Short mmCIF file of C-alpha atoms and ligand atoms in Angstrom, two decimals:
data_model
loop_
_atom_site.label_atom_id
_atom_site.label_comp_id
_atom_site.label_asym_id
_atom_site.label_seq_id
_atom_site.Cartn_x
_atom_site.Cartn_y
_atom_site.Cartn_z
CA UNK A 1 0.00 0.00 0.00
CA UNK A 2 1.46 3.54 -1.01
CA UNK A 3 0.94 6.41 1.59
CA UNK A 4 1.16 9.65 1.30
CA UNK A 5 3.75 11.73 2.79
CA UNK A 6 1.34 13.17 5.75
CA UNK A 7 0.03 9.53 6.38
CA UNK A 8 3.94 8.74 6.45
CA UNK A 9 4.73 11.18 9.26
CA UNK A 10 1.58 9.81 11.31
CA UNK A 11 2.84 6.88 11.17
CA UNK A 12 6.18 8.06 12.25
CA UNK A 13 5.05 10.42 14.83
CA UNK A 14 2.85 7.33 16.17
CA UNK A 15 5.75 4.92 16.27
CA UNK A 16 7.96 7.03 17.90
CA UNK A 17 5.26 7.58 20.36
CA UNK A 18 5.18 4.25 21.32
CA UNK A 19 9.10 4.52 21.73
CA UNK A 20 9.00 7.44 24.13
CA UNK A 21 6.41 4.94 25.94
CA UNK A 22 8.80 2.35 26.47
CA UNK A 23 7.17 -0.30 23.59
CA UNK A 24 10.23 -2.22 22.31
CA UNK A 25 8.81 -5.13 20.99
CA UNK A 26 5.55 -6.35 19.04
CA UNK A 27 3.73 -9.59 20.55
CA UNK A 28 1.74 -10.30 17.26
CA UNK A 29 1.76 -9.10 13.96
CA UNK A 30 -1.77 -9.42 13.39
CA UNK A 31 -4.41 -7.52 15.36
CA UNK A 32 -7.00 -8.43 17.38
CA UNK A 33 -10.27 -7.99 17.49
CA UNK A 34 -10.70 -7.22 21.85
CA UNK A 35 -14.45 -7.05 21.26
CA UNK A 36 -14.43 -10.27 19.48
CA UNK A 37 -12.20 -11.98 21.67
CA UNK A 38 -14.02 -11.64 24.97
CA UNK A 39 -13.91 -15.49 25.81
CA UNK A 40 -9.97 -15.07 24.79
CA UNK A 41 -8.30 -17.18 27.24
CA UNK A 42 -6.04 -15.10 30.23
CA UNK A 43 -2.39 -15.25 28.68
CA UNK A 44 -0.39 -18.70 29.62
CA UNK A 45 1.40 -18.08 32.40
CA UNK A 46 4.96 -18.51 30.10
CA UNK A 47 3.89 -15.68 28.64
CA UNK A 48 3.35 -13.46 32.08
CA UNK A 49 6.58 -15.20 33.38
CA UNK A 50 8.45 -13.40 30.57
CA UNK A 51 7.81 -10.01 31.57
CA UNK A 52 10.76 -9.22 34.19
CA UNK A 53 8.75 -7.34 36.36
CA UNK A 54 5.58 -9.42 36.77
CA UNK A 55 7.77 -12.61 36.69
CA UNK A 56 6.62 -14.73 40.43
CA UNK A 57 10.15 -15.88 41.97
CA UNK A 58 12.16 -12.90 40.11
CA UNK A 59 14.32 -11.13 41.99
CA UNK A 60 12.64 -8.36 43.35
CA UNK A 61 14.58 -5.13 42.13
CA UNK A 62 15.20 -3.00 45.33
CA UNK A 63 12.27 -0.68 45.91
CA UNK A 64 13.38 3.44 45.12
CA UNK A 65 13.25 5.50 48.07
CA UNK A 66 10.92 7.87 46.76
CA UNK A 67 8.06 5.53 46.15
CA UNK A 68 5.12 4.09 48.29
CA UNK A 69 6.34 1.07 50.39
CA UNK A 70 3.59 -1.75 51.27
CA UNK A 71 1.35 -1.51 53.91
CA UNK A 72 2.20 -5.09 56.00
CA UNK A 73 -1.15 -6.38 57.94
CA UNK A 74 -1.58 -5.07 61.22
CA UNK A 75 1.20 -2.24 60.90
CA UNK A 76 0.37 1.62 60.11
CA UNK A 77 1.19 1.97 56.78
CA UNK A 78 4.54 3.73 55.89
CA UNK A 79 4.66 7.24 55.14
CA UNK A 80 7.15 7.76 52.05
CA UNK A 81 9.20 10.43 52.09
CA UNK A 82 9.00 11.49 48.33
CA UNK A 83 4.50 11.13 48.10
CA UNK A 84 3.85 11.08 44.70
CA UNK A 85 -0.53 11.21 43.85
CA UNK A 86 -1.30 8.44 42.06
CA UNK A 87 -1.47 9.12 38.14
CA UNK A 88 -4.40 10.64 36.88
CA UNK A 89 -5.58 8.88 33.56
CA UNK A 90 -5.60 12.31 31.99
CA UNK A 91 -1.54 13.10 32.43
CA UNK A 92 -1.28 10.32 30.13
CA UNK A 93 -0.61 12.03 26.24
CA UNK A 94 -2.74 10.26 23.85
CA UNK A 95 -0.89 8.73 20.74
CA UNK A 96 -1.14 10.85 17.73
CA UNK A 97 -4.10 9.93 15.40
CA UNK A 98 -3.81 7.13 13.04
CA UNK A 99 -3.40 8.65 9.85
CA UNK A 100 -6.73 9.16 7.73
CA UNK A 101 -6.69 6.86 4.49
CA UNK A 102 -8.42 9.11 2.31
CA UNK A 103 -6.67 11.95 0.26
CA UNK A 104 -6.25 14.77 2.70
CA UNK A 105 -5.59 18.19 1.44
CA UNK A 106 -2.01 19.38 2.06
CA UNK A 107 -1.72 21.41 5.67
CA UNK A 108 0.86 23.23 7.15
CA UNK A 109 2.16 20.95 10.37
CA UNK A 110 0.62 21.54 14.18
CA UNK A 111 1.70 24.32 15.07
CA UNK A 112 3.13 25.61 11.88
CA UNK A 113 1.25 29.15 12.08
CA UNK A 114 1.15 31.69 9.24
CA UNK A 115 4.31 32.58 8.44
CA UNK A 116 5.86 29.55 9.95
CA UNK A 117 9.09 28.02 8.50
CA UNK A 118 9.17 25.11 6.64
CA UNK A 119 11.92 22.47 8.03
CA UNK A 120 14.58 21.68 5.86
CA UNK A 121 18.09 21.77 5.52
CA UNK A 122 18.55 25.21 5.00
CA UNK A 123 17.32 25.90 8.76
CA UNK A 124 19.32 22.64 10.11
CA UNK A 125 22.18 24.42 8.11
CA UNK A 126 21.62 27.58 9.93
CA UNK A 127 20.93 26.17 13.21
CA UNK A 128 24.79 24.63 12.71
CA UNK A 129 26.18 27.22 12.48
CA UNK A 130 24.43 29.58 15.05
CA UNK A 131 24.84 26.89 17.34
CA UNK A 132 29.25 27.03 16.47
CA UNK A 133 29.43 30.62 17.04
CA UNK A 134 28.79 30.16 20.53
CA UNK A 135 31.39 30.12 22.91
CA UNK A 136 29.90 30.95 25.84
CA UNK A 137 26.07 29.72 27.35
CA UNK A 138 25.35 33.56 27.34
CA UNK A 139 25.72 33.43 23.84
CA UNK A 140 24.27 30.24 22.75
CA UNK A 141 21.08 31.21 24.87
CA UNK A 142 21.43 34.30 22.58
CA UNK A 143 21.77 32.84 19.91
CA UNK A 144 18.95 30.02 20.32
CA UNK A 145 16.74 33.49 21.08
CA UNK A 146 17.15 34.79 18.06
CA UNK A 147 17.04 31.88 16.10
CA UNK A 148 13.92 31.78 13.55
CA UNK A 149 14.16 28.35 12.11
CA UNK A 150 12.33 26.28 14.37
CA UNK A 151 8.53 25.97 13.84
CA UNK A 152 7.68 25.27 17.63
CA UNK A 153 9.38 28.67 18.64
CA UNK A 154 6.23 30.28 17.00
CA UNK A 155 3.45 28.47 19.49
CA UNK A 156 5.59 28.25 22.24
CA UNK A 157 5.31 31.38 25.50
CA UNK A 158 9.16 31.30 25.49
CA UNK A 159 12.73 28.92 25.41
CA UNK A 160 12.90 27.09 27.68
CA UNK A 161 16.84 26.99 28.10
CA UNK A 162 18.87 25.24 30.83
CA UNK A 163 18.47 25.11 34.93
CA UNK A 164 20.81 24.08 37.31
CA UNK A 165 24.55 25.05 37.71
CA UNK A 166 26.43 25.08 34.44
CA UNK A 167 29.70 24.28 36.41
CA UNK A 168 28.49 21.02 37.57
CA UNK A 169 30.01 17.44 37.02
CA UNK A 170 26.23 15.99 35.76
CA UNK A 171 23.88 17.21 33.02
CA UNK A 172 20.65 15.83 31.96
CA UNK A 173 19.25 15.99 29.01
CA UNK A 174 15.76 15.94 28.69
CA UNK A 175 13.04 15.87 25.39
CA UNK A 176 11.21 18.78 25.43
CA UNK A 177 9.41 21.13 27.75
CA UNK A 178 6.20 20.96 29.09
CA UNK A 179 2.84 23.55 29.67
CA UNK A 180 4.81 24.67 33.53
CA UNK A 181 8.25 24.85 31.74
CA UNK A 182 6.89 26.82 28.90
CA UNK A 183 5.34 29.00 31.65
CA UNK A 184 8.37 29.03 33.44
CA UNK A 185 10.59 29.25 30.87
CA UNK A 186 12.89 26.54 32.80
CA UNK A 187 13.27 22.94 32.25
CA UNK A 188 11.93 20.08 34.37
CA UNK A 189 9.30 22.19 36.88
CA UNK A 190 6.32 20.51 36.55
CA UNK A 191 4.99 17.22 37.75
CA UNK A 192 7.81 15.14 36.33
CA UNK A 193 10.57 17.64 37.42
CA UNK A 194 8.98 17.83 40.85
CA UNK A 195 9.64 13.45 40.98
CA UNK A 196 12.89 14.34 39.94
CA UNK A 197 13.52 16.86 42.57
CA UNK A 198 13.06 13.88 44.94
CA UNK A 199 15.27 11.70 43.01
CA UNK A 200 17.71 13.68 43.39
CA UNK A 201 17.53 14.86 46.49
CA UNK A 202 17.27 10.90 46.90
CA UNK A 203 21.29 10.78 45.87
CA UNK A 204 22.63 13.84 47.80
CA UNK A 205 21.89 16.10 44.74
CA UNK A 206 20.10 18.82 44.21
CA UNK A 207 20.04 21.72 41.19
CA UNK A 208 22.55 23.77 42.67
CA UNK A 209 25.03 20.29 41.57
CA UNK A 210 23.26 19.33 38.26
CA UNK A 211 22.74 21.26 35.13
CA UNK A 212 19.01 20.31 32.97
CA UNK A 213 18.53 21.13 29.39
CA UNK A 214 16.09 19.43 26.79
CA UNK A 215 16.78 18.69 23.19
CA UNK A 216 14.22 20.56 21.87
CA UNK A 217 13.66 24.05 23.83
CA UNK A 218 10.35 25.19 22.68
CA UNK A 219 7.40 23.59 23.83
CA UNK A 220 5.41 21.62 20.87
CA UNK A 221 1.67 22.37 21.12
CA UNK A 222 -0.22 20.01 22.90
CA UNK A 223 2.56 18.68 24.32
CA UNK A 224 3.18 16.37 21.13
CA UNK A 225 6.31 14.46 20.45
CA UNK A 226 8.44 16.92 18.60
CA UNK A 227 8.53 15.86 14.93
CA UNK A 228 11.78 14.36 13.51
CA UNK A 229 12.59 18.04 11.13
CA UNK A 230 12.36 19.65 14.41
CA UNK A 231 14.70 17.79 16.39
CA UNK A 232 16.96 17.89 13.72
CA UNK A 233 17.00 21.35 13.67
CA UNK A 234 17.38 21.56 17.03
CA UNK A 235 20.21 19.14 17.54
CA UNK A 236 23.04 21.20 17.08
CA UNK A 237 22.34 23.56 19.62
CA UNK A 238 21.75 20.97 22.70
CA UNK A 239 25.21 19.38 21.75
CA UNK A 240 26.89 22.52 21.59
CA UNK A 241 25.04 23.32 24.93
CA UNK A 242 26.58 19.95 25.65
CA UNK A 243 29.99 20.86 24.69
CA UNK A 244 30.06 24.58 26.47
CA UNK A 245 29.03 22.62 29.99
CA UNK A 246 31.49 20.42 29.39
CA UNK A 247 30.43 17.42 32.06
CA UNK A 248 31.94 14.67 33.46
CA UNK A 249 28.25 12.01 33.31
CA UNK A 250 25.97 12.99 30.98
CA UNK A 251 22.06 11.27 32.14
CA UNK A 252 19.15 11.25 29.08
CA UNK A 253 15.68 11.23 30.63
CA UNK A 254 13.90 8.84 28.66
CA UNK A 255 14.74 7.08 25.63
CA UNK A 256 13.56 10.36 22.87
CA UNK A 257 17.12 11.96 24.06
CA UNK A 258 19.22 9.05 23.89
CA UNK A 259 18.15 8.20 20.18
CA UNK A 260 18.92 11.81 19.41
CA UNK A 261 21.94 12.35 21.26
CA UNK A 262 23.99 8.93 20.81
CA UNK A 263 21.83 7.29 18.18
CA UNK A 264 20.73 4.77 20.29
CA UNK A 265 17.77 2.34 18.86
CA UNK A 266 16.93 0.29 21.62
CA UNK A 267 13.61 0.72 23.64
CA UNK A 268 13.78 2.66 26.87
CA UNK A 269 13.50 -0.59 29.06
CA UNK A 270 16.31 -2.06 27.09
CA UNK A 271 18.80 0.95 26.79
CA UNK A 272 18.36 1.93 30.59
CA UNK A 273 20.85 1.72 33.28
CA UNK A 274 23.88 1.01 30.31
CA UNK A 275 26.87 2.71 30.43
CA UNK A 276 27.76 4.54 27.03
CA UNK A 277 29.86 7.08 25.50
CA UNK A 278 29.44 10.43 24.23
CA UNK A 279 31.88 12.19 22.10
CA UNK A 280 32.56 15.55 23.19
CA UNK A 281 35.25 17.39 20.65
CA UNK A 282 38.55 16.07 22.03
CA UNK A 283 37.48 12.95 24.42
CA UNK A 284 34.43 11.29 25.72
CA UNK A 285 32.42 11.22 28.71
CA UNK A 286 30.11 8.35 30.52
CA UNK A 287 26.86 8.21 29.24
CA UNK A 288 23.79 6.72 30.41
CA UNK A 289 19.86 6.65 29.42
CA UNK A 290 17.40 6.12 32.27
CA UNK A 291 13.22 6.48 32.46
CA UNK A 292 11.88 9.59 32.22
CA UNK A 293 10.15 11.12 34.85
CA UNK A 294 6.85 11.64 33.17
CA UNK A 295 6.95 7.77 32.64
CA UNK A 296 7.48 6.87 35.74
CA UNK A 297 4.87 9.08 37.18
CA UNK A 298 2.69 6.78 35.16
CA UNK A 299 4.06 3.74 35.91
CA UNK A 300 4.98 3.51 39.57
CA UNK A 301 6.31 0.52 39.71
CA UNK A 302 8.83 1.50 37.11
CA UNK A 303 10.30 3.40 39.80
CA UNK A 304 12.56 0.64 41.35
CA UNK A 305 14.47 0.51 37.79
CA UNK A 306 15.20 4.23 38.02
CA UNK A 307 16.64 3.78 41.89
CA UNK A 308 19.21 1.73 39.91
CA UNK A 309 20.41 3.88 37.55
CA UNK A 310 20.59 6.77 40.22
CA UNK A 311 22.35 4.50 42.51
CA UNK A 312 24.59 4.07 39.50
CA UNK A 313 25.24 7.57 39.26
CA UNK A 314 25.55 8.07 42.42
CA UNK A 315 28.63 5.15 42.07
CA UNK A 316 30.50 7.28 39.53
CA UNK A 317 30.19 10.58 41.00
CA UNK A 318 32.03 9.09 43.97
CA UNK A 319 34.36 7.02 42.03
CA UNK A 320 33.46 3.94 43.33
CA UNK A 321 31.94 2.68 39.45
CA UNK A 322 34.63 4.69 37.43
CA UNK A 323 36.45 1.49 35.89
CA UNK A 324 32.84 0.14 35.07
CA UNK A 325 32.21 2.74 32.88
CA UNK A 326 35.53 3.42 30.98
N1 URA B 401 9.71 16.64 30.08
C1 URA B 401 10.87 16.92 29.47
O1 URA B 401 11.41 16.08 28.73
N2 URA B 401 11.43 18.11 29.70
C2 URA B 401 10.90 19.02 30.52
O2 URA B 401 11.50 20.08 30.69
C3 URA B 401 9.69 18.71 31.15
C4 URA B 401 9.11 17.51 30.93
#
């Protein structure tokens, strides 16, 4: 079946969606009918055993500090110190539409306003070399202010540039901002940047030690998962950012930052807690992709993962993991 360009970038934009939500595998290639297949037997429990963190007799992955313990009958329930609400069905982004088979009339993109820029070359080009002439933050924030070739600059209130202290041995690198960030104009200070307050605070850090950024720093409308022209586009300036901060562990929230950042191709579950490198201009640094806060706020029980990787971090900021990531 042929599809049109715009039913291409659905399909895209629908994929990757189910990337930045942690789906790294299929379990059938042909679809089924849920309506139809009420009297479907429960999965065989081989197939429940296989998922790691379902799997009866598994190890049990320590629990994170920051998340609800269980209540044990008979004793008061445990107060955590990091509370997090329960997830509200409506936090969850719904996946972009499927794309419409009939002929649809060409459209500008979301968000693409009148006299919005068309992404091509040309403005990844541009964005190169604005992003080069920087040699200081000052002037890459500067420059990424003036900069006109980014589509998402035109909805969003404001960039969104960096937080934190850009003399510190960690950076994260996030996707893109949120509604509060946009706000704000500062990464990370919503919900999910509130979770990873705790986190931190959960390894002695806070973000007067850390420096945040995103890869994209203008909000996309609707919160949408920034298309694949605009993270191009915007790529040059996070790894300059990157460059100019010059850290010692670089940490990608979620698996959107990774892919763009190191290429990586794995699912979030997959990539997670493993050591990488990332080329800065004359050597590299340790690398290393974990879940992104947003997720976990959806999936709590996620959480235990993520209390590995920060324990990890928290091993090569005191030396203790340095040969284990060389
Ligand atoms: N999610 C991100 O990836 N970045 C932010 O700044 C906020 C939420």
């Amino acid at each position: 079946m042929a599809f049109s360009d715009e039913e291409r970038r659905a399909l895209v934009a629908l994929v990757e969606w189910y990337d930045a939500m942690g789906v790294d595998g299929v379990v059938g290639d042909v679809a089924i009918d849920r309506l139809a297949a009420r009297s479907l037997p429960e999965p065989s429990p081989e197939r429940s055993a296989s998922r790691p963190a379902m799997a009866e007799g598994a190890p049990r992955t320590p629990r994170a500090p920051w998340e609800a313990q269980p209540t044990v009958a008979g004793e008061a329930p445990f107060e955590s110190p990091f509370p997090v609400s329960p997830p509200t069905p409506a936090a969850r982004p719904s996946p972009p539409p499927l794309p419409s088979l009939r002929p649809t009339p060409a459209v500008p993109p979301i968000g693409a306003g009148p006299g919005a820029v068309v992404p091509d070359e040309a403005a990844v080009e541009t964005a190169r070399a604005a992003a080069a002439s920087a040699s200081t933050l000052a002037e890459l924030e500067a420059v990424m202010r003036a900069f006109d070739g980014c589509n998402l600059k035109k909805t969003a209130t404001q960039l969104v540039f960096a937080d934190g202290n850009p003399a510190a041995k960690i950076m994260f690198v996030g996707e893109a901002p949120g509604r509060d960030e946009d706000i704000q104009g500062k990464p990370f200070v919503g919900r999910s940047g509130q979770l990873l307050d705790r986190m931190l605070a959960a390894i002695g850090l806070d973000r007067t030690n850390i420096y945040i950024a995103n890869v994209v720093p203008w909000r996309p409308p609707g919160n949408r998962t920034p298309s694949p022209q605009e993270t191009e586009i915007c790529r040059p300036f996070i790894r300059r950012q990157i460059e100019l901060v010059s850290p010692e562990v670089l940490i990608f929230l979620g698996g959107a930052s990774a892919k763009v950042l190191i290429g990586s191709t794995d699912g979030i579950l997959k990539l997670r807690g493993r050591w990488e490198r990332y080329a800065l201009p004359d050597h590299t640094i340790p690398c290393m992709a974990t879940l992104h806060p947003a997720y976990l706020l959806r999936q709590p029980l996620q959480k235990r993962l993520a209390w590995r990787d920060f324990r990890a971090l928290r091993a090569i900021l005191t030396g203790a993991a340095a040969s284990a990531a060389d």
